[in-house]
């Protein structure tokens, strides 16, 4: 087991058979998100949301090619929860014809929530 694998395992990271991955958090969770992104296969797809105080807090974040990375700046009124909720409303299916398995890792100061499409 590599150092990256140990770090990912220590945060309860186990996307299994999910076809979409969501990573979300603020600047304090960047090291963990960087570790997770480094352990993903190149074919992984999903979205990363990082909430920071100002534009000066934005750093380079390397992600697989099928990932979108969105920086949310609190100084501009951009909010992590609103962005995560909007993304999940698009990705979690509401019909029997769309079957996505989304794995979400969200580091936030709010209470933990179970996310399900069922």
mmCIF file of C-alpha atoms in Angstrom:
data_model
loop_
_atom_site.group_PDB
_atom_site.id
_atom_site.type_symbol
_atom_site.label_atom_id
_atom_site.label_comp_id
_atom_site.label_asym_id
_atom_site.label_seq_id
_atom_site.Cartn_x
_atom_site.Cartn_y
_atom_site.Cartn_z
ATOM 1 C CA UNK A 1 0.000 0.000 0.000
ATOM 2 C CA UNK A 2 1.414 3.376 -0.987
ATOM 3 C CA UNK A 3 1.361 6.567 1.069
ATOM 4 C CA UNK A 4 -1.391 7.933 -1.214
ATOM 5 C CA UNK A 5 -3.481 4.769 -0.729
ATOM 6 C CA UNK A 6 -3.091 5.019 3.049
ATOM 7 C CA UNK A 7 -4.196 8.674 3.056
ATOM 8 C CA UNK A 8 -7.206 7.940 0.866
ATOM 9 C CA UNK A 9 -8.167 4.966 3.048
ATOM 10 C CA UNK A 10 -7.886 7.071 6.184
ATOM 11 C CA UNK A 11 -10.678 9.389 5.003
ATOM 12 C CA UNK A 12 -13.045 6.517 4.257
ATOM 13 C CA UNK A 13 -12.572 6.754 0.512
ATOM 14 C CA UNK A 14 -14.240 3.869 -1.344
ATOM 15 C CA UNK A 15 -16.066 4.848 -4.544
ATOM 16 C CA UNK A 16 -16.401 1.167 -5.631
ATOM 17 C CA UNK A 17 -18.558 0.925 -8.771
ATOM 18 C CA UNK A 18 -19.719 4.535 -8.865
ATOM 19 C CA UNK A 19 -19.751 6.111 -12.308
ATOM 20 C CA UNK A 20 -19.631 9.721 -11.047
ATOM 21 C CA UNK A 21 -17.563 11.135 -8.195
ATOM 22 C CA UNK A 22 -18.114 14.363 -6.292
ATOM 23 C CA UNK A 23 -15.437 15.970 -4.129
ATOM 24 C CA UNK A 24 -16.344 19.117 -2.247
ATOM 25 C CA UNK A 25 -14.808 21.118 0.553
ATOM 26 C CA UNK A 26 -13.106 24.318 1.572
ATOM 27 C CA UNK A 27 -9.428 25.269 1.487
ATOM 28 C CA UNK A 28 -8.711 23.206 4.611
ATOM 29 C CA UNK A 29 -9.683 19.999 2.789
ATOM 30 C CA UNK A 30 -7.452 20.630 -0.244
ATOM 31 C CA UNK A 31 -4.650 18.251 0.844
ATOM 32 C CA UNK A 32 -7.109 15.354 1.176
ATOM 33 C CA UNK A 33 -8.794 16.180 -2.133
ATOM 34 C CA UNK A 34 -5.380 16.319 -3.848
ATOM 35 C CA UNK A 35 -4.566 12.876 -2.439
ATOM 36 C CA UNK A 36 -7.901 11.445 -3.574
ATOM 37 C CA UNK A 37 -7.532 12.901 -7.081
ATOM 38 C CA UNK A 38 -4.021 11.460 -7.349
ATOM 39 C CA UNK A 39 -5.364 7.951 -6.617
ATOM 40 C CA UNK A 40 -8.144 8.006 -9.227
ATOM 41 C CA UNK A 41 -7.801 6.196 -12.550
ATOM 42 C CA UNK A 42 -7.504 8.432 -15.623
ATOM 43 C CA UNK A 43 -10.963 7.314 -16.832
ATOM 44 C CA UNK A 44 -12.713 8.514 -13.628
ATOM 45 C CA UNK A 45 -15.285 11.252 -14.088
ATOM 46 C CA UNK A 46 -16.897 13.731 -11.772
ATOM 47 C CA UNK A 47 -16.794 17.162 -10.230
ATOM 48 C CA UNK A 48 -14.681 19.003 -7.674
ATOM 49 C CA UNK A 49 -15.940 22.057 -5.791
ATOM 50 C CA UNK A 50 -13.552 24.026 -3.593
ATOM 51 C CA UNK A 51 -14.782 26.990 -1.564
ATOM 52 C CA UNK A 52 -12.096 29.589 -0.776
ATOM 53 C CA UNK A 53 -12.169 33.036 0.795
ATOM 54 C CA UNK A 54 -10.687 34.983 -2.120
ATOM 55 C CA UNK A 55 -9.149 34.520 -5.566
ATOM 56 C CA UNK A 56 -5.680 34.567 -4.016
ATOM 57 C CA UNK A 57 -6.477 31.218 -2.337
ATOM 58 C CA UNK A 58 -6.902 29.422 -5.680
ATOM 59 C CA UNK A 59 -4.100 26.950 -6.445
ATOM 60 C CA UNK A 60 -3.438 24.482 -9.221
ATOM 61 C CA UNK A 61 -5.440 21.300 -8.699
ATOM 62 C CA UNK A 62 -4.641 18.300 -10.905
ATOM 63 C CA UNK A 63 -7.632 16.095 -11.728
ATOM 64 C CA UNK A 64 -8.396 13.376 -14.287
ATOM 65 C CA UNK A 65 -9.482 14.702 -17.687
ATOM 66 C CA UNK A 66 -13.166 13.901 -17.175
ATOM 67 C CA UNK A 67 -13.376 15.992 -14.012
ATOM 68 C CA UNK A 68 -14.594 19.533 -13.727
ATOM 69 C CA UNK A 69 -12.929 21.728 -11.112
ATOM 70 C CA UNK A 70 -14.899 24.715 -9.830
ATOM 71 C CA UNK A 71 -13.487 27.280 -7.414
ATOM 72 C CA UNK A 72 -16.123 29.074 -5.343
ATOM 73 C CA UNK A 73 -15.046 32.417 -3.901
ATOM 74 C CA UNK A 74 -16.796 33.477 -0.689
ATOM 75 C CA UNK A 75 -15.837 37.133 -1.314
ATOM 76 C CA UNK A 76 -18.093 36.933 -4.406
ATOM 77 C CA UNK A 77 -20.963 35.294 -2.498
ATOM 78 C CA UNK A 78 -20.393 31.855 -4.009
ATOM 79 C CA UNK A 79 -21.434 29.042 -1.662
ATOM 80 C CA UNK A 80 -20.354 25.395 -1.599
ATOM 81 C CA UNK A 81 -23.656 23.908 -0.458
ATOM 82 C CA UNK A 82 -25.689 25.596 -3.201
ATOM 83 C CA UNK A 83 -23.272 24.344 -5.879
ATOM 84 C CA UNK A 84 -23.207 20.800 -4.491
ATOM 85 C CA UNK A 85 -27.004 20.663 -4.267
ATOM 86 C CA UNK A 86 -27.343 21.871 -7.885
ATOM 87 C CA UNK A 87 -24.819 19.322 -9.186
ATOM 88 C CA UNK A 88 -26.448 16.469 -7.277
ATOM 89 C CA UNK A 89 -29.906 17.426 -8.553
ATOM 90 C CA UNK A 90 -28.563 16.870 -12.074
ATOM 91 C CA UNK A 91 -26.577 13.703 -11.368
ATOM 92 C CA UNK A 92 -28.910 11.738 -9.078
ATOM 93 C CA UNK A 93 -31.548 10.118 -11.283
ATOM 94 C CA UNK A 94 -35.242 10.604 -10.647
ATOM 95 C CA UNK A 95 -36.484 8.089 -13.205
ATOM 96 C CA UNK A 96 -36.120 4.380 -13.789
ATOM 97 C CA UNK A 97 -34.373 5.070 -17.110
ATOM 98 C CA UNK A 98 -31.334 6.900 -15.730
ATOM 99 C CA UNK A 99 -29.115 4.894 -13.444
ATOM 100 C CA UNK A 100 -26.105 6.715 -12.056
ATOM 101 C CA UNK A 101 -24.146 5.796 -8.995
ATOM 102 C CA UNK A 102 -22.674 8.937 -7.476
ATOM 103 C CA UNK A 103 -20.046 8.704 -4.768
ATOM 104 C CA UNK A 104 -19.720 11.946 -2.814
ATOM 105 C CA UNK A 105 -16.995 13.030 -0.405
ATOM 106 C CA UNK A 106 -17.909 16.353 1.151
ATOM 107 C CA UNK A 107 -15.915 18.142 3.839
ATOM 108 C CA UNK A 108 -18.046 20.908 5.308
ATOM 109 C CA UNK A 109 -18.936 22.347 8.682
ATOM 110 C CA UNK A 110 -22.531 21.144 8.453
ATOM 111 C CA UNK A 111 -24.029 17.864 9.617
ATOM 112 C CA UNK A 112 -23.389 14.711 7.571
ATOM 113 C CA UNK A 113 -26.159 13.688 5.208
ATOM 114 C CA UNK A 114 -26.906 10.431 3.412
ATOM 115 C CA UNK A 115 -27.281 10.936 -0.325
ATOM 116 C CA UNK A 116 -29.328 8.504 -2.354
ATOM 117 C CA UNK A 117 -31.150 8.320 -5.660
ATOM 118 C CA UNK A 118 -33.582 5.706 -4.326
#
